[in-house]
CSV table of C-alpha atoms in Angstrom, one decimal:
chain,number,residue,atom,x,y,z
A,11,MET,CA,-2.2,-4.6,3.6
A,12,ALA,CA,-3.6,-1.5,3.5
A,13,SER,CA,-6.5,-0.6,1.3
A,14,SER,CA,-7.1,1.1,-2.0
A,15,LEU,CA,-8.2,4.5,-0.8
A,16,MET,CA,-5.9,4.7,2.5
A,17,HIS,CA,-3.4,4.6,0.1
A,18,TYR,CA,-4.9,7.2,-2.4
A,19,ALA,CA,-5.2,9.2,1.4
A,20,ILE,CA,-1.8,9.2,2.5
A,21,THR,CA,-1.0,10.1,-1.0
A,22,ASP,CA,-3.0,12.9,-1.1
A,23,LYS,CA,-1.9,14.0,1.6
A,24,ILE,CA,1.3,13.7,0.5
A,25,LEU,CA,1.0,15.9,-2.7
A,26,GLN,CA,0.3,18.5,-0.6
A,27,LEU,CA,3.9,18.7,1.1
A,28,PHE,CA,5.5,17.3,-1.2
A,29,PRO,CA,6.8,19.1,-4.9
A,30,MET,CA,5.9,16.3,-7.7
A,31,HIS,CA,6.5,16.0,-11.4
A,32,ASP,CA,3.2,14.3,-12.0
A,33,GLY,CA,0.9,13.9,-9.4
A,34,ALA,CA,-1.7,11.9,-12.0
A,35,ARG,CA,1.6,9.1,-12.4
A,36,LEU,CA,2.1,8.6,-8.5
A,37,ARG,CA,-1.4,8.4,-8.0
A,38,PHE,CA,-1.2,5.0,-10.0
A,39,GLY,CA,2.1,4.0,-9.0
A,40,ALA,CA,0.7,4.0,-5.8
A,41,VAL,CA,-1.9,1.5,-6.1
A,42,LEU,CA,-0.2,-0.1,-9.4
A,43,PRO,CA,1.5,-3.3,-6.3
A,44,ASP,CA,-3.0,-4.6,-6.1
A,45,ALA,CA,-3.0,-5.1,-10.0
A,46,SER,CA,-2.2,-8.8,-9.6
A,47,VAL,CA,-3.2,-11.9,-8.2
A,48,ASN,CA,0.4,-12.6,-8.1
A,49,LYS,CA,0.6,-9.8,-4.8
A,50,ARG,CA,3.2,-11.6,-2.7
A,51,LYS,CA,5.7,-10.6,-6.1
A,52,THR,CA,4.3,-7.2,-6.5
A,53,HIS,CA,4.3,-6.8,-3.5
A,54,PHE,CA,8.1,-7.8,-3.3
A,55,ARG,CA,7.4,-10.1,0.1
A,56,VAL,CA,10.2,-12.9,0.6
A,57,TYR,CA,10.1,-15.1,4.2
A,58,ASN,CA,12.9,-14.6,6.3
A,59,GLU,CA,13.5,-17.6,7.2
A,60,LYS,CA,15.5,-16.0,10.5
A,61,LEU,CA,12.4,-14.0,11.6
A,62,GLY,CA,9.5,-16.0,10.5
A,63,ILE,CA,8.2,-13.9,9.0
A,64,ARG,CA,7.3,-12.2,5.4
A,65,LEU,CA,9.1,-8.8,4.9
A,66,TYR,CA,9.1,-5.9,2.0
A,67,ASP,CA,12.3,-6.4,0.5
A,68,LEU,CA,12.5,-2.9,-0.5
A,69,GLU,CA,15.7,-3.3,-1.6
A,70,SER,CA,15.4,-5.6,-3.7
A,71,TYR,CA,12.5,-2.8,-5.1
A,72,ARG,CA,14.9,0.0,-5.6
A,73,ALA,CA,17.8,-1.9,-7.1
A,74,GLN,CA,15.7,-3.0,-10.0
A,75,PHE,CA,13.7,0.6,-10.3
A,76,GLY,CA,15.3,2.8,-8.5
A,77,GLU,CA,16.9,5.5,-11.6
A,78,ARG,CA,13.3,5.1,-12.2
A,79,MET,CA,12.7,6.6,-8.8
A,80,GLN,CA,15.2,8.8,-9.1
A,81,LYS,CA,12.8,10.6,-12.7
A,82,ASP,CA,9.0,9.2,-12.6
A,83,ASP,CA,6.8,9.2,-9.9
A,84,LEU,CA,4.8,6.0,-11.0
A,85,TYR,CA,7.9,4.6,-9.9
A,86,LEU,CA,8.5,6.7,-5.9
A,87,GLY,CA,4.7,6.0,-6.4
A,88,TYR,CA,4.6,1.9,-6.2
A,89,TYR,CA,7.6,2.3,-3.6
A,90,LEU,CA,6.0,4.2,-1.8
A,91,HIS,CA,3.1,2.0,-1.3
A,92,LEU,CA,5.4,-1.1,-0.5
A,93,ILE,CA,6.3,1.2,2.3
A,94,GLU,CA,3.2,1.7,3.5
A,95,ASP,CA,2.3,-1.8,3.7
A,96,ALA,CA,5.1,-2.9,5.3
A,97,LEU,CA,3.8,0.2,8.3
A,98,TYR,CA,0.2,-1.5,7.9
A,99,ARG,CA,1.3,-5.1,8.7
A,100,LYS,CA,3.4,-3.6,11.4
A,101,THR,CA,1.0,-1.5,13.2
A,102,LEU,CA,-1.9,-4.4,12.7
A,103,TYR,CA,-0.4,-6.7,15.0
A,104,ASP,CA,2.1,-4.5,16.8
A,105,THR,CA,0.2,-1.5,17.9
A,106,PHE,CA,-3.5,-2.6,17.3
A,107,GLY,CA,-3.3,-7.2,17.9
A,108,TRP,CA,-4.9,-8.2,14.7
A,109,ASN,CA,-5.1,-11.9,15.7
A,110,PRO,CA,-6.0,-13.2,11.4
A,111,TYR,CA,-6.7,-16.8,12.5
A,112,THR,CA,-9.8,-16.2,14.6
A,113,PRO,CA,-13.0,-17.4,12.1
A,114,GLU,CA,-13.8,-15.9,8.6
A,115,SER,CA,-11.1,-12.7,10.2
A,116,THR,CA,-10.0,-11.8,6.8
A,117,ALA,CA,-12.9,-12.2,4.8
A,118,ARG,CA,-14.3,-9.8,8.1
A,119,MET,CA,-12.0,-7.4,8.4
A,120,HIS,CA,-12.1,-7.0,4.3
A,121,HIS,CA,-15.4,-5.7,5.4
A,122,ASP,CA,-15.0,-3.2,7.8
A,123,TYR,CA,-12.7,-1.8,4.5
A,124,THR,CA,-15.7,-1.7,2.3
A,125,LEU,CA,-17.5,0.0,5.1
A,126,LEU,CA,-15.1,2.5,5.8
A,127,ASN,CA,-14.7,3.5,2.1
A,128,ARG,CA,-17.9,6.0,3.1
A,129,HIS,CA,-15.7,8.1,5.6
A,130,PHE,CA,-11.9,7.9,3.7
A,131,ILE,CA,-14.3,9.6,0.3
A,132,GLN,CA,-15.7,12.6,2.4
A,133,LYS,CA,-12.5,12.9,5.1
A,134,TYR,CA,-10.0,13.1,2.4
A,135,ASN,CA,-12.2,14.5,-0.5
A,136,ILE,CA,-10.7,11.0,-2.4
A,137,ARG,CA,-11.9,10.9,-6.0
A,138,ASP,CA,-13.0,8.6,-8.6
A,139,ASP,CA,-10.2,9.8,-11.7
A,140,LEU,CA,-7.5,7.0,-11.7
A,141,ALA,CA,-6.3,7.3,-15.0
A,142,VAL,CA,-4.0,4.8,-16.2
A,143,PRO,CA,-0.9,6.1,-19.0
A,144,GLU,CA,-0.6,5.6,-22.0
A,145,ASN,CA,0.7,3.0,-23.3
A,146,PHE,CA,1.2,1.2,-20.4
A,147,PRO,CA,2.2,-1.8,-21.7
A,148,GLN,CA,4.9,-0.6,-22.4
A,149,GLU,CA,6.9,0.3,-19.5
A,150,PRO,CA,9.2,-1.5,-17.4
A,151,ILE,CA,7.6,-2.3,-15.0
A,152,PHE,CA,4.7,-4.1,-16.9
A,153,ALA,CA,7.9,-6.5,-17.9
A,154,PHE,CA,7.6,-7.4,-14.1
A,155,GLU,CA,4.3,-8.7,-14.3
A,156,PRO,CA,1.2,-8.2,-16.8
A,157,PHE,CA,-0.9,-5.6,-14.4
A,158,ASP,CA,-4.2,-5.8,-14.5
A,159,ALA,CA,-4.4,-2.0,-15.1
A,160,GLU,CA,-8.3,-2.0,-16.6
A,161,GLY,CA,-9.5,-4.2,-13.4
A,162,LEU,CA,-8.1,-2.3,-10.3
A,163,LEU,CA,-9.9,0.6,-12.5
A,164,ARG,CA,-13.3,-1.7,-12.1
A,165,SER,CA,-11.9,-3.0,-8.5
A,166,ILE,CA,-11.1,1.2,-7.1
A,167,HIS,CA,-14.3,2.6,-8.7
A,168,GLN,CA,-16.4,-0.2,-6.2
A,169,ASN,CA,-14.9,1.8,-3.1
A,170,PHE,CA,-17.3,4.8,-4.8
A,171,VAL,CA,-21.0,2.6,-4.3
A,172,PRO,CA,-23.0,3.0,-0.8
A,173,ALA,CA,-22.2,0.6,1.7
A,174,PRO,CA,-24.0,-0.5,4.2
A,175,ALA,CA,-24.1,1.6,7.8
A,176,ASP,CA,-22.8,-1.5,9.6
A,177,ALA,CA,-20.6,-1.8,12.9
A,178,PRO,CA,-16.6,-2.5,12.0
A,179,TYR,CA,-15.8,-5.3,13.1
A,180,PHE,CA,-12.1,-4.9,14.0
A,181,PHE,CA,-11.5,-1.6,12.4
A,182,THR,CA,-12.4,1.5,12.9
A,183,ALA,CA,-11.8,5.2,11.4
A,184,ALA,CA,-10.2,5.6,14.2
A,185,MET,CA,-6.8,3.3,13.6
A,186,ALA,CA,-7.5,4.1,10.2
A,187,ASP,CA,-6.6,8.0,11.3
A,188,THR,CA,-3.9,7.4,13.4
A,189,TYR,CA,-2.0,4.5,10.3
A,190,ILE,CA,-2.6,7.2,7.8
A,191,GLU,CA,-1.1,9.9,9.7
A,192,ASP,CA,1.3,7.5,10.5
A,193,ALA,CA,2.1,6.2,7.2
A,194,VAL,CA,2.0,10.4,5.8
A,195,ARG,CA,5.0,11.0,8.5
A,196,LEU,CA,7.2,7.7,7.1
A,197,CYS,CA,6.9,8.2,3.8
A,198,THR,CA,7.5,12.4,3.8
A,199,ALA,CA,11.0,11.6,5.5
A,200,GLU,CA,11.7,8.9,3.7
A,201,LEU,CA,11.5,11.3,0.6
A,202,ASP,CA,13.5,13.7,2.3
A,203,ARG,CA,15.9,11.0,2.7
A,204,PHE,CA,15.9,9.7,-1.3
A,205,HIS,CA,16.0,13.8,-2.4
A,206,SER,CA,19.0,13.9,0.1
A,207,GLY,CA,20.8,10.6,-1.2
A,208,LYS,CA,20.9,9.6,2.6
A,209,THR,CA,20.3,6.2,3.7
A,210,LEU,CA,16.6,4.7,3.5
A,211,LEU,CA,14.2,2.3,5.2
A,212,SER,CA,15.6,-1.9,4.8
A,213,ALA,CA,13.1,-4.6,5.3
A,214,GLU,CA,14.5,-5.2,8.9
A,215,ASP,CA,13.1,-1.3,9.9
A,216,PHE,CA,9.6,-3.2,9.8
A,217,THR,CA,9.2,-6.3,11.9
A,218,TRP,CA,6.8,-7.1,13.8
A,219,ALA,CA,5.8,-10.0,16.2
A,220,PRO,CA,4.1,-12.6,14.4
A,221,PRO,CA,0.9,-14.6,15.5
A,222,GLU,CA,1.8,-18.7,15.1
A,223,ASN,CA,0.8,-20.5,11.2
A,224,ASN,CA,2.0,-17.1,9.8
A,225,LYS,CA,3.8,-18.5,6.2
A,226,ASN,CA,0.4,-17.4,4.6
A,227,PHE,CA,1.0,-13.9,5.8
């Protein structure tokens, strides 16, 4: 999945291009799916037997929260997060050719994210100003999953701590910038479809070539 600061960068660029009711709620929703240990549930990931991979069930999210998306940017931001992660997984495997089964690959990839935080903050002018909405536990999305919003804030704050100047293991700034630009284009196109009542993206739009033993992914 994309890192929190990647989601921030994408969201802030979307806010420059698209008028929103409440940018603060959009930014909070855009990182909220990561505020839980139960990330398969919060990312609406379901295993597709035919394809042999887990996909992001965008249709299921819309069925539960589509009406909220129409009037509340928190729920729209959450939806865009799912699209961004679906695109990220497809890009990582199909475009960049990442192999998650090399030794310590996942931990080393996460270290790459840490190394890139300074790049994200400087290039995209990211601010450490996320705030939990007032009365968040009363939100309908909280009934779906009791998100640890304060833990999310602490985790994101750590991204602003200076990291060592190590060489990346795999994921580079150029890769991240390519993905962010692609995600902004995809999300703004989806917002156009959403506001004009056209057919929206589906889980199957993000199929990718799976590695072996992929049910954990």
